[in-house]
């Protein structure tokens, strides 16, 4: 089959050549647009990332097209209705990073619980004293997990490995999972009152905006650590600042910042070659980041070699399945 793969860097091309042996492959680092669609007009299969807008106009330029494999979870860049009308199947990469984000969550928890960041900065300054660097064990502590979807459940599994107790909050409860993974569902207030560490794993929307605000932060166990790898808007920054000032919250670890609407989500960050100027500006101006009990990472919880490889592997599988008459991860 003739397959054109767009938005694909060189290191990915080698992998795809091996996985799709026997097919005619065309690689393009650039997006698919009306300026280069001509080069793919004989192809039955194309693969794109989110910057190639697959509009009616583009589809008209690809008369032989039968299948699109997007290298992303989202597929809003593809006119799926038009694809259906033209009998073009579309597949995506439904999951790639739940364990990746969960592992980063623990990198952040441990940075705070064992003062890794403070120790590192001190050592860089030639100061090897340990005063003020005493941490605490995770074993026996209570972790409050807010959101028990793909990532939250992985966080719970890892927490169990550390010997932690887990309280969890979600609008949907699964008693079977709670029994198997040995966690307890609780209200937000109960989580606030009993958790030593609270980690957020909810989507950001109108219902979850500032879910961690003044009210919840006034109910937390004194000295709690707050971890956010979801979206900045889940936390009211001013309320967190006040809770840190009053030492109700002993530390916060943030992979995301409020104001994140200004910056791109992880699907888009994946293709960032230049520094993300908006994130840089936001981070520099963010008053929270100047505190030594706040750890910040620039939206990298998803960004592991294996997560990127999983995107590639699933995309290659989707294409390979199609060439063998099967369609996997179909969205239309
Ligand atoms: P998911 O959709 O599998 O889980 C979300 C959970 O939140 C679900 O169990 C759902 O029932 C629950 N939920 C939704 N709205 C709720 C509400 N109003 N009240 C109570 N529970 C509610 O999502 P997943 O994959 O676990 O991801 C969670 C979030 O992590 C994403 O929405 C995204 O914002 C963030 N994320 C961050 C990354 C990073 O690099 N920092 C990478 C990937 C995801």
mmCIF file of C-alpha atoms and ligand atoms in Angstrom:
data_model
loop_
_atom_site.group_PDB
_atom_site.id
_atom_site.type_symbol
_atom_site.label_atom_id
_atom_site.label_comp_id
_atom_site.label_asym_id
_atom_site.label_seq_id
_atom_site.Cartn_x
_atom_site.Cartn_y
_atom_site.Cartn_z
ATOM 1 C CA UNK A 1 0.000 0.000 0.000
ATOM 2 C CA UNK A 2 1.039 3.620 -0.479
ATOM 3 C CA UNK A 3 1.308 5.392 2.829
ATOM 4 C CA UNK A 4 2.151 9.066 3.438
ATOM 5 C CA UNK A 5 3.164 9.993 6.972
ATOM 6 C CA UNK A 6 3.233 13.687 7.861
ATOM 7 C CA UNK A 7 4.587 15.578 10.891
ATOM 8 C CA UNK A 8 7.082 12.786 11.529
ATOM 9 C CA UNK A 9 10.602 13.422 12.809
ATOM 10 C CA UNK A 10 13.593 11.389 11.561
ATOM 11 C CA UNK A 11 13.920 9.130 14.641
ATOM 12 C CA UNK A 12 10.322 8.025 14.191
ATOM 13 C CA UNK A 13 10.825 7.307 10.473
ATOM 14 C CA UNK A 14 13.342 4.533 11.154
ATOM 15 C CA UNK A 15 10.902 2.782 13.485
ATOM 16 C CA UNK A 16 8.008 3.108 11.039
ATOM 17 C CA UNK A 17 10.115 1.737 8.165
ATOM 18 C CA UNK A 18 10.678 -1.443 10.191
ATOM 19 C CA UNK A 19 7.056 -1.782 11.303
ATOM 20 C CA UNK A 20 5.572 -1.139 7.880
ATOM 21 C CA UNK A 21 8.011 -3.142 5.755
ATOM 22 C CA UNK A 22 6.747 -4.036 2.277
ATOM 23 C CA UNK A 23 4.724 -0.846 1.854
ATOM 24 C CA UNK A 24 5.660 2.284 -0.054
ATOM 25 C CA UNK A 25 6.271 4.942 2.574
ATOM 26 C CA UNK A 26 6.532 8.680 2.070
ATOM 27 C CA UNK A 27 7.724 10.749 5.033
ATOM 28 C CA UNK A 28 7.186 14.465 5.543
ATOM 29 C CA UNK A 29 8.353 16.462 8.545
ATOM 30 C CA UNK A 30 5.921 19.216 7.579
ATOM 31 C CA UNK A 31 2.142 19.240 7.972
ATOM 32 C CA UNK A 32 -0.212 18.018 5.264
ATOM 33 C CA UNK A 33 -1.653 21.060 3.487
ATOM 34 C CA UNK A 34 -3.071 21.915 0.103
ATOM 35 C CA UNK A 35 0.456 22.902 -0.962
ATOM 36 C CA UNK A 36 1.868 19.384 -0.617
ATOM 37 C CA UNK A 37 -1.248 17.155 -0.833
ATOM 38 C CA UNK A 38 -0.389 16.535 -4.506
ATOM 39 C CA UNK A 39 2.593 14.408 -3.358
ATOM 40 C CA UNK A 40 0.208 12.050 -1.510
ATOM 41 C CA UNK A 41 -2.602 11.937 -4.020
ATOM 42 C CA UNK A 42 -1.925 8.300 -4.982
ATOM 43 C CA UNK A 43 -1.835 7.144 -1.306
ATOM 44 C CA UNK A 44 -4.524 4.960 0.237
ATOM 45 C CA UNK A 45 -3.300 5.727 3.780
ATOM 46 C CA UNK A 46 -2.113 8.909 5.461
ATOM 47 C CA UNK A 47 -0.949 9.561 9.001
ATOM 48 C CA UNK A 48 -0.865 13.019 10.553
ATOM 49 C CA UNK A 49 -0.422 14.778 13.898
ATOM 50 C CA UNK A 50 -2.791 17.511 15.081
ATOM 51 C CA UNK A 51 -1.405 20.400 13.013
ATOM 52 C CA UNK A 52 -2.535 18.922 9.679
ATOM 53 C CA UNK A 53 -6.112 20.100 9.280
ATOM 54 C CA UNK A 54 -7.905 17.415 7.328
ATOM 55 C CA UNK A 55 -10.663 19.472 5.774
ATOM 56 C CA UNK A 56 -13.091 18.724 2.963
ATOM 57 C CA UNK A 57 -10.767 20.610 0.644
ATOM 58 C CA UNK A 58 -7.767 18.452 1.576
ATOM 59 C CA UNK A 59 -9.821 15.254 1.288
ATOM 60 C CA UNK A 60 -10.849 16.261 -2.214
ATOM 61 C CA UNK A 61 -7.144 16.370 -3.152
ATOM 62 C CA UNK A 62 -6.649 12.769 -1.958
ATOM 63 C CA UNK A 63 -8.930 10.711 -4.225
ATOM 64 C CA UNK A 64 -7.448 7.302 -3.308
ATOM 65 C CA UNK A 65 -7.558 7.804 0.438
ATOM 66 C CA UNK A 66 -9.160 5.001 2.469
ATOM 67 C CA UNK A 67 -7.623 5.407 5.937
ATOM 68 C CA UNK A 68 -6.265 8.136 8.235
ATOM 69 C CA UNK A 69 -4.201 7.249 11.323
ATOM 70 C CA UNK A 70 -3.812 10.282 13.541
ATOM 71 C CA UNK A 71 -0.779 10.206 15.845
ATOM 72 C CA UNK A 72 -2.800 11.673 18.704
ATOM 73 C CA UNK A 73 -5.698 11.029 21.041
ATOM 74 C CA UNK A 74 -7.673 14.033 19.793
ATOM 75 C CA UNK A 75 -9.095 13.996 16.282
ATOM 76 C CA UNK A 76 -10.834 17.353 16.105
ATOM 77 C CA UNK A 77 -8.361 18.378 13.361
ATOM 78 C CA UNK A 78 -10.046 15.874 11.040
ATOM 79 C CA UNK A 79 -13.420 16.416 9.364
ATOM 80 C CA UNK A 80 -14.695 13.042 10.512
ATOM 81 C CA UNK A 81 -18.191 13.519 9.033
ATOM 82 C CA UNK A 82 -16.677 14.151 5.611
ATOM 83 C CA UNK A 83 -14.419 11.107 6.042
ATOM 84 C CA UNK A 84 -17.468 8.965 6.829
ATOM 85 C CA UNK A 85 -19.271 10.325 3.784
ATOM 86 C CA UNK A 86 -16.229 9.413 1.653
ATOM 87 C CA UNK A 87 -15.888 5.986 3.348
ATOM 88 C CA UNK A 88 -12.513 6.892 4.796
ATOM 89 C CA UNK A 89 -11.856 5.235 8.175
ATOM 90 C CA UNK A 90 -10.095 7.198 10.938
ATOM 91 C CA UNK A 91 -8.114 5.753 13.875
ATOM 92 C CA UNK A 92 -6.500 7.459 16.859
ATOM 93 C CA UNK A 93 -4.201 6.638 19.815
ATOM 94 C CA UNK A 94 -6.676 6.380 22.693
ATOM 95 C CA UNK A 95 -4.187 6.056 25.583
ATOM 96 C CA UNK A 96 -0.470 6.498 25.862
ATOM 97 C CA UNK A 97 0.501 8.046 29.115
ATOM 98 C CA UNK A 98 -1.442 7.178 32.234
ATOM 99 C CA UNK A 99 1.474 5.422 33.972
ATOM 100 C CA UNK A 100 3.792 8.170 32.670
ATOM 101 C CA UNK A 101 1.850 10.935 34.415
ATOM 102 C CA UNK A 102 1.385 8.786 37.534
ATOM 103 C CA UNK A 103 5.149 8.194 37.781
ATOM 104 C CA UNK A 104 5.807 11.918 37.428
ATOM 105 C CA UNK A 105 3.274 12.528 40.193
ATOM 106 C CA UNK A 106 5.467 10.430 42.478
ATOM 107 C CA UNK A 107 8.600 12.223 41.310
ATOM 108 C CA UNK A 108 6.908 15.400 42.549
ATOM 109 C CA UNK A 109 5.634 13.847 45.776
ATOM 110 C CA UNK A 110 9.102 12.528 46.626
ATOM 111 C CA UNK A 111 10.780 15.809 45.698
ATOM 112 C CA UNK A 112 8.693 17.460 48.401
ATOM 113 C CA UNK A 113 8.529 14.670 50.973
ATOM 114 C CA UNK A 114 12.324 14.182 50.933
ATOM 115 C CA UNK A 115 13.356 17.765 50.125
ATOM 116 C CA UNK A 116 15.183 16.631 46.988
ATOM 117 C CA UNK A 117 14.907 20.057 45.349
ATOM 118 C CA UNK A 118 16.210 21.926 48.388
ATOM 119 C CA UNK A 119 19.104 19.473 48.859
ATOM 120 C CA UNK A 120 20.095 19.796 45.211
ATOM 121 C CA UNK A 121 20.117 23.588 45.280
ATOM 122 C CA UNK A 122 22.152 23.572 48.495
ATOM 123 C CA UNK A 123 24.697 21.121 47.112
ATOM 124 C CA UNK A 124 25.100 23.243 43.985
ATOM 125 C CA UNK A 125 25.970 26.132 46.296
ATOM 126 C CA UNK A 126 28.604 23.998 48.030
ATOM 127 C CA UNK A 127 26.501 23.599 51.157
ATOM 128 C CA UNK A 128 26.345 19.984 52.344
ATOM 129 C CA UNK A 129 24.622 20.511 55.707
ATOM 130 C CA UNK A 130 21.447 18.549 56.313
ATOM 131 C CA UNK A 131 19.755 20.874 58.764
ATOM 132 C CA UNK A 132 16.185 21.577 57.701
ATOM 133 C CA UNK A 133 16.213 18.773 55.159
ATOM 134 C CA UNK A 134 14.515 16.094 57.242
ATOM 135 C CA UNK A 135 11.771 14.489 55.206
ATOM 136 C CA UNK A 136 9.030 12.013 56.017
ATOM 137 C CA UNK A 137 8.181 8.447 54.992
ATOM 138 C CA UNK A 138 5.350 7.796 52.585
ATOM 139 C CA UNK A 139 4.676 4.425 54.196
ATOM 140 C CA UNK A 140 1.674 4.643 56.495
ATOM 141 C CA UNK A 141 0.666 8.122 55.268
ATOM 142 C CA UNK A 142 -2.669 8.928 53.648
ATOM 143 C CA UNK A 143 -2.836 10.004 50.029
ATOM 144 C CA UNK A 144 -5.995 11.747 48.824
ATOM 145 C CA UNK A 145 -6.520 11.111 45.113
ATOM 146 C CA UNK A 146 -9.014 13.475 43.514
ATOM 147 C CA UNK A 147 -10.119 11.857 40.242
ATOM 148 C CA UNK A 148 -9.887 8.099 39.792
ATOM 149 C CA UNK A 149 -9.714 7.858 36.010
ATOM 150 C CA UNK A 150 -6.804 6.380 34.051
ATOM 151 C CA UNK A 151 -4.103 8.408 35.781
ATOM 152 C CA UNK A 152 -5.648 8.518 39.262
ATOM 153 C CA UNK A 153 -5.911 4.725 39.358
ATOM 154 C CA UNK A 154 -2.241 4.349 38.420
ATOM 155 C CA UNK A 155 -1.337 6.779 41.169
ATOM 156 C CA UNK A 156 -3.307 4.624 43.603
ATOM 157 C CA UNK A 157 -1.467 1.455 42.463
ATOM 158 C CA UNK A 158 1.899 3.123 42.990
ATOM 159 C CA UNK A 159 0.814 4.546 46.360
ATOM 160 C CA UNK A 160 -0.090 1.030 47.485
ATOM 161 C CA UNK A 161 3.459 -0.051 46.604
ATOM 162 C CA UNK A 162 4.723 2.588 49.029
ATOM 163 C CA UNK A 163 2.411 1.222 51.748
ATOM 164 C CA UNK A 164 0.166 4.290 51.769
ATOM 165 C CA UNK A 165 -3.506 4.495 52.702
ATOM 166 C CA UNK A 166 -5.581 5.956 49.902
ATOM 167 C CA UNK A 167 -8.766 8.001 50.052
ATOM 168 C CA UNK A 168 -10.274 8.839 46.684
ATOM 169 C CA UNK A 169 -12.901 11.169 45.286
ATOM 170 C CA UNK A 170 -14.656 10.843 41.936
ATOM 171 C CA UNK A 171 -18.139 11.580 40.658
ATOM 172 C CA UNK A 172 -18.270 7.955 39.490
ATOM 173 C CA UNK A 173 -17.524 5.248 42.019
ATOM 174 C CA UNK A 174 -16.444 1.685 41.283
ATOM 175 C CA UNK A 175 -16.803 -0.478 44.388
ATOM 176 C CA UNK A 176 -15.067 -3.432 42.701
ATOM 177 C CA UNK A 177 -11.957 -1.375 41.870
ATOM 178 C CA UNK A 178 -11.905 0.096 45.363
ATOM 179 C CA UNK A 179 -11.914 -3.406 46.824
ATOM 180 C CA UNK A 180 -9.255 -4.754 44.451
ATOM 181 C CA UNK A 181 -6.921 -1.765 44.801
ATOM 182 C CA UNK A 182 -7.713 -1.363 48.500
ATOM 183 C CA UNK A 183 -8.716 2.276 48.565
ATOM 184 C CA UNK A 184 -11.691 4.044 50.110
ATOM 185 C CA UNK A 185 -13.984 6.533 48.425
ATOM 186 C CA UNK A 186 -14.528 9.699 50.404
ATOM 187 C CA UNK A 187 -15.972 13.180 50.063
ATOM 188 C CA UNK A 188 -13.683 16.095 49.261
ATOM 189 C CA UNK A 189 -14.081 17.279 52.841
ATOM 190 C CA UNK A 190 -13.047 13.900 54.236
ATOM 191 C CA UNK A 191 -10.036 13.847 51.931
ATOM 192 C CA UNK A 192 -9.070 17.353 53.049
ATOM 193 C CA UNK A 193 -9.399 16.452 56.730
ATOM 194 C CA UNK A 194 -7.397 13.198 56.622
ATOM 195 C CA UNK A 195 -4.819 13.348 53.811
ATOM 196 C CA UNK A 196 -1.113 13.984 54.278
ATOM 197 C CA UNK A 197 -0.774 14.462 50.517
ATOM 198 C CA UNK A 198 -3.485 15.398 48.020
ATOM 199 C CA UNK A 199 -3.013 14.735 44.297
ATOM 200 C CA UNK A 200 -5.318 16.067 41.566
ATOM 201 C CA UNK A 201 -6.311 13.942 38.562
ATOM 202 C CA UNK A 202 -9.472 15.587 37.255
ATOM 203 C CA UNK A 203 -10.125 17.161 33.878
ATOM 204 C CA UNK A 204 -10.440 20.943 33.896
ATOM 205 C CA UNK A 205 -13.915 22.251 33.128
ATOM 206 C CA UNK A 206 -16.579 24.544 34.579
ATOM 207 C CA UNK A 207 -17.433 21.978 37.263
ATOM 208 C CA UNK A 208 -13.830 21.488 38.389
ATOM 209 C CA UNK A 209 -12.638 25.113 38.112
ATOM 210 C CA UNK A 210 -10.973 26.045 41.455
ATOM 211 C CA UNK A 211 -12.169 22.789 43.027
ATOM 212 C CA UNK A 212 -9.235 23.370 45.364
ATOM 213 C CA UNK A 213 -10.111 26.829 46.647
ATOM 214 C CA UNK A 214 -10.330 28.748 49.881
ATOM 215 C CA UNK A 215 -13.080 26.500 51.303
ATOM 216 C CA UNK A 216 -11.298 23.184 50.766
ATOM 217 C CA UNK A 217 -7.910 24.605 51.764
ATOM 218 C CA UNK A 218 -9.412 25.821 55.052
ATOM 219 C CA UNK A 219 -10.372 22.211 55.823
ATOM 220 C CA UNK A 220 -7.049 20.487 55.089
ATOM 221 C CA UNK A 221 -4.961 18.674 57.660
ATOM 222 C CA UNK A 222 -2.231 21.150 58.665
ATOM 223 C CA UNK A 223 0.986 20.507 56.762
ATOM 224 C CA UNK A 224 -0.575 18.724 53.769
ATOM 225 C CA UNK A 225 1.320 18.553 50.459
ATOM 226 C CA UNK A 226 -0.611 19.409 47.300
ATOM 227 C CA UNK A 227 0.311 17.911 43.916
ATOM 228 C CA UNK A 228 -1.158 19.028 40.588
ATOM 229 C CA UNK A 229 -0.313 17.286 37.323
ATOM 230 C CA UNK A 230 -3.755 17.903 35.799
ATOM 231 C CA UNK A 231 -4.567 21.492 34.923
ATOM 232 C CA UNK A 232 -3.667 24.732 36.694
ATOM 233 C CA UNK A 233 -7.270 25.951 36.827
ATOM 234 C CA UNK A 234 -8.216 23.239 39.318
ATOM 235 C CA UNK A 235 -6.473 25.286 42.021
ATOM 236 C CA UNK A 236 -7.276 28.846 43.060
ATOM 237 C CA UNK A 237 -3.736 30.244 43.094
ATOM 238 C CA UNK A 238 -4.517 33.033 45.564
ATOM 239 C CA UNK A 239 -6.080 30.574 47.995
ATOM 240 C CA UNK A 240 -3.055 28.275 47.680
ATOM 241 C CA UNK A 241 -0.702 31.197 48.240
ATOM 242 C CA UNK A 242 -2.594 32.073 51.446
ATOM 243 C CA UNK A 243 -2.608 28.457 52.633
ATOM 244 C CA UNK A 244 1.173 28.246 52.058
ATOM 245 C CA UNK A 245 1.688 31.528 53.917
ATOM 246 C CA UNK A 246 -0.309 30.185 56.851
ATOM 247 C CA UNK A 247 1.557 26.839 56.645
ATOM 248 C CA UNK A 248 -1.743 24.965 56.363
ATOM 249 C CA UNK A 249 -0.188 23.606 53.161
ATOM 250 C CA UNK A 250 3.455 22.684 53.752
ATOM 251 C CA UNK A 251 4.362 22.395 50.091
ATOM 252 C CA UNK A 252 3.006 22.227 46.570
ATOM 253 C CA UNK A 253 4.328 20.494 43.470
ATOM 254 C CA UNK A 254 2.921 21.727 40.205
ATOM 255 C CA UNK A 255 3.409 20.462 36.674
ATOM 256 C CA UNK A 256 0.727 22.883 35.514
ATOM 257 C CA UNK A 257 -0.118 26.465 36.417
ATOM 258 C CA UNK A 258 -3.269 28.493 36.570
ATOM 259 C CA UNK A 259 -3.384 30.495 33.352
ATOM 260 C CA UNK A 260 -2.688 27.320 31.427
ATOM 261 C CA UNK A 261 -5.446 28.357 29.031
ATOM 262 C CA UNK A 262 -2.721 30.608 27.589
ATOM 263 C CA UNK A 263 -0.517 27.698 26.745
ATOM 264 C CA UNK A 264 -0.908 24.555 24.772
ATOM 265 C CA UNK A 265 -1.963 21.156 25.998
ATOM 266 C CA UNK A 266 0.405 18.198 25.981
ATOM 267 C CA UNK A 267 -0.585 17.029 22.504
ATOM 268 C CA UNK A 268 0.643 20.340 21.179
ATOM 269 C CA UNK A 269 3.624 20.589 23.525
ATOM 270 C CA UNK A 270 4.857 17.354 21.963
ATOM 271 C CA UNK A 271 5.738 19.241 18.807
ATOM 272 C CA UNK A 272 7.420 22.176 20.496
ATOM 273 C CA UNK A 273 10.909 22.791 19.193
ATOM 274 C CA UNK A 274 11.232 26.366 20.417
ATOM 275 C CA UNK A 275 10.909 27.405 24.057
ATOM 276 C CA UNK A 276 7.259 27.840 24.908
ATOM 277 C CA UNK A 277 7.353 31.603 25.390
ATOM 278 C CA UNK A 278 3.949 31.910 27.003
ATOM 279 C CA UNK A 279 4.738 29.208 29.538
ATOM 280 C CA UNK A 280 8.132 30.805 30.199
ATOM 281 C CA UNK A 281 6.484 34.180 30.828
ATOM 282 C CA UNK A 282 3.785 32.634 32.995
ATOM 283 C CA UNK A 283 6.316 30.657 35.024
ATOM 284 C CA UNK A 284 8.620 33.669 35.515
ATOM 285 C CA UNK A 285 5.792 35.832 36.765
ATOM 286 C CA UNK A 286 4.248 33.187 38.903
ATOM 287 C CA UNK A 287 4.648 34.247 42.501
ATOM 288 C CA UNK A 288 4.238 30.668 43.748
ATOM 289 C CA UNK A 289 7.389 29.498 42.005
ATOM 290 C CA UNK A 290 9.571 31.827 44.038
ATOM 291 C CA UNK A 291 8.860 29.795 47.181
ATOM 292 C CA UNK A 292 11.266 27.060 48.282
ATOM 293 C CA UNK A 293 8.365 24.801 49.257
ATOM 294 C CA UNK A 294 6.942 24.849 45.741
ATOM 295 C CA UNK A 295 8.347 22.509 43.094
ATOM 296 C CA UNK A 296 7.544 23.239 39.472
ATOM 297 C CA UNK A 297 8.021 21.252 36.267
ATOM 298 C CA UNK A 298 7.019 22.813 32.935
ATOM 299 C CA UNK A 299 4.145 20.517 31.911
ATOM 300 C CA UNK A 300 6.306 17.458 31.372
ATOM 301 C CA UNK A 301 4.319 14.816 33.250
ATOM 302 C CA UNK A 302 3.367 13.156 29.930
ATOM 303 C CA UNK A 303 6.799 13.548 28.347
ATOM 304 C CA UNK A 304 8.648 10.242 28.562
ATOM 305 C CA UNK A 305 10.450 8.296 25.854
ATOM 306 C CA UNK A 306 8.082 5.373 26.356
ATOM 307 C CA UNK A 307 4.940 7.527 26.125
ATOM 308 C CA UNK A 308 6.144 8.933 22.804
ATOM 309 C CA UNK A 309 7.042 5.437 21.660
ATOM 310 C CA UNK A 310 3.588 4.189 22.623
ATOM 311 C CA UNK A 311 2.040 6.841 20.367
ATOM 312 C CA UNK A 312 4.280 5.646 17.555
ATOM 313 C CA UNK A 313 3.671 1.949 18.213
ATOM 314 C CA UNK A 314 -0.121 2.363 18.292
ATOM 315 C CA UNK A 315 -0.053 4.476 15.130
ATOM 316 C CA UNK A 316 2.074 1.843 13.348
ATOM 317 C CA UNK A 317 -0.293 -0.898 14.581
ATOM 318 C CA UNK A 318 -3.330 1.044 13.404
ATOM 319 C CA UNK A 319 -1.797 1.404 9.937
ATOM 320 C CA UNK A 320 -0.543 -2.167 9.803
ATOM 321 C CA UNK A 321 -3.943 -3.517 10.884
ATOM 322 C CA UNK A 322 -5.630 -1.510 8.168
ATOM 323 C CA UNK A 323 -3.304 -2.896 5.509
ATOM 324 C CA UNK A 324 -4.360 -6.383 6.688
ATOM 325 C CA UNK A 325 -8.071 -5.607 6.474
ATOM 326 C CA UNK A 326 -8.633 -4.885 10.181
ATOM 327 C CA UNK A 327 -9.368 -1.497 11.714
ATOM 328 C CA UNK A 328 -8.223 -0.743 15.256
ATOM 329 C CA UNK A 329 -8.958 2.249 17.493
ATOM 330 C CA UNK A 330 -11.532 3.495 15.048
ATOM 331 C CA UNK A 331 -13.137 6.875 15.692
ATOM 332 C CA UNK A 332 -15.314 6.868 12.549
HETATM 333 P P1 LIG B 1 -9.818 10.377 32.891
HETATM 334 O O1 LIG B 1 -10.877 10.976 32.049
HETATM 335 O O2 LIG B 1 -9.452 8.959 32.693
HETATM 336 O O3 LIG B 1 -10.206 10.562 34.438
HETATM 337 C C1 LIG B 1 -10.802 11.700 34.949
HETATM 338 C C2 LIG B 1 -11.650 11.286 36.150
HETATM 339 O O4 LIG B 1 -12.222 12.468 36.699
HETATM 340 C C3 LIG B 1 -12.811 10.364 35.787
HETATM 341 O O5 LIG B 1 -12.805 9.233 36.643
HETATM 342 C C4 LIG B 1 -14.061 11.212 35.999
HETATM 343 O O6 LIG B 1 -15.188 10.463 36.482
HETATM 344 C C5 LIG B 1 -13.578 12.201 37.043
HETATM 345 N N1 LIG B 1 -14.320 13.461 37.009
HETATM 346 C C6 LIG B 1 -14.522 14.263 35.944
HETATM 347 N N2 LIG B 1 -15.189 15.363 36.303
HETATM 348 C C7 LIG B 1 -15.421 15.253 37.638
HETATM 349 C C8 LIG B 1 -16.049 16.082 38.590
HETATM 350 N N3 LIG B 1 -16.605 17.252 38.241
HETATM 351 N N4 LIG B 1 -16.089 15.668 39.870
HETATM 352 C C9 LIG B 1 -15.552 14.473 40.228
HETATM 353 N N5 LIG B 1 -14.946 13.654 39.376
HETATM 354 C C10 LIG B 1 -14.865 14.039 38.087
HETATM 355 O O7 LIG B 1 -8.561 11.321 32.725
HETATM 356 P P2 LIG B 1 -7.031 10.953 32.968
HETATM 357 O O8 LIG B 1 -6.462 10.319 31.755
HETATM 358 O O9 LIG B 1 -6.906 10.267 34.272
HETATM 359 O O10 LIG B 1 -6.392 12.420 33.050
HETATM 360 C C11 LIG B 1 -6.737 13.311 34.094
HETATM 361 C C12 LIG B 1 -6.240 14.691 33.721
HETATM 362 O O11 LIG B 1 -4.823 14.704 33.723
HETATM 363 C C13 LIG B 1 -6.585 15.132 32.279
HETATM 364 O O12 LIG B 1 -7.877 15.665 32.227
HETATM 365 C C14 LIG B 1 -5.530 16.158 31.984
HETATM 366 O O13 LIG B 1 -5.999 17.420 32.360
HETATM 367 C C15 LIG B 1 -4.382 15.760 32.890
HETATM 368 N N6 LIG B 1 -3.209 15.334 32.130
HETATM 369 C C16 LIG B 1 -2.040 15.988 32.338
HETATM 370 C C17 LIG B 1 -0.889 15.619 31.678
HETATM 371 C C18 LIG B 1 0.412 16.327 31.915
HETATM 372 O O14 LIG B 1 1.362 16.130 31.140
HETATM 373 N N7 LIG B 1 0.516 17.134 32.952
HETATM 374 C C19 LIG B 1 -0.897 14.527 30.696
HETATM 375 C C20 LIG B 1 -2.174 13.862 30.571
HETATM 376 C C21 LIG B 1 -3.299 14.275 31.269
#
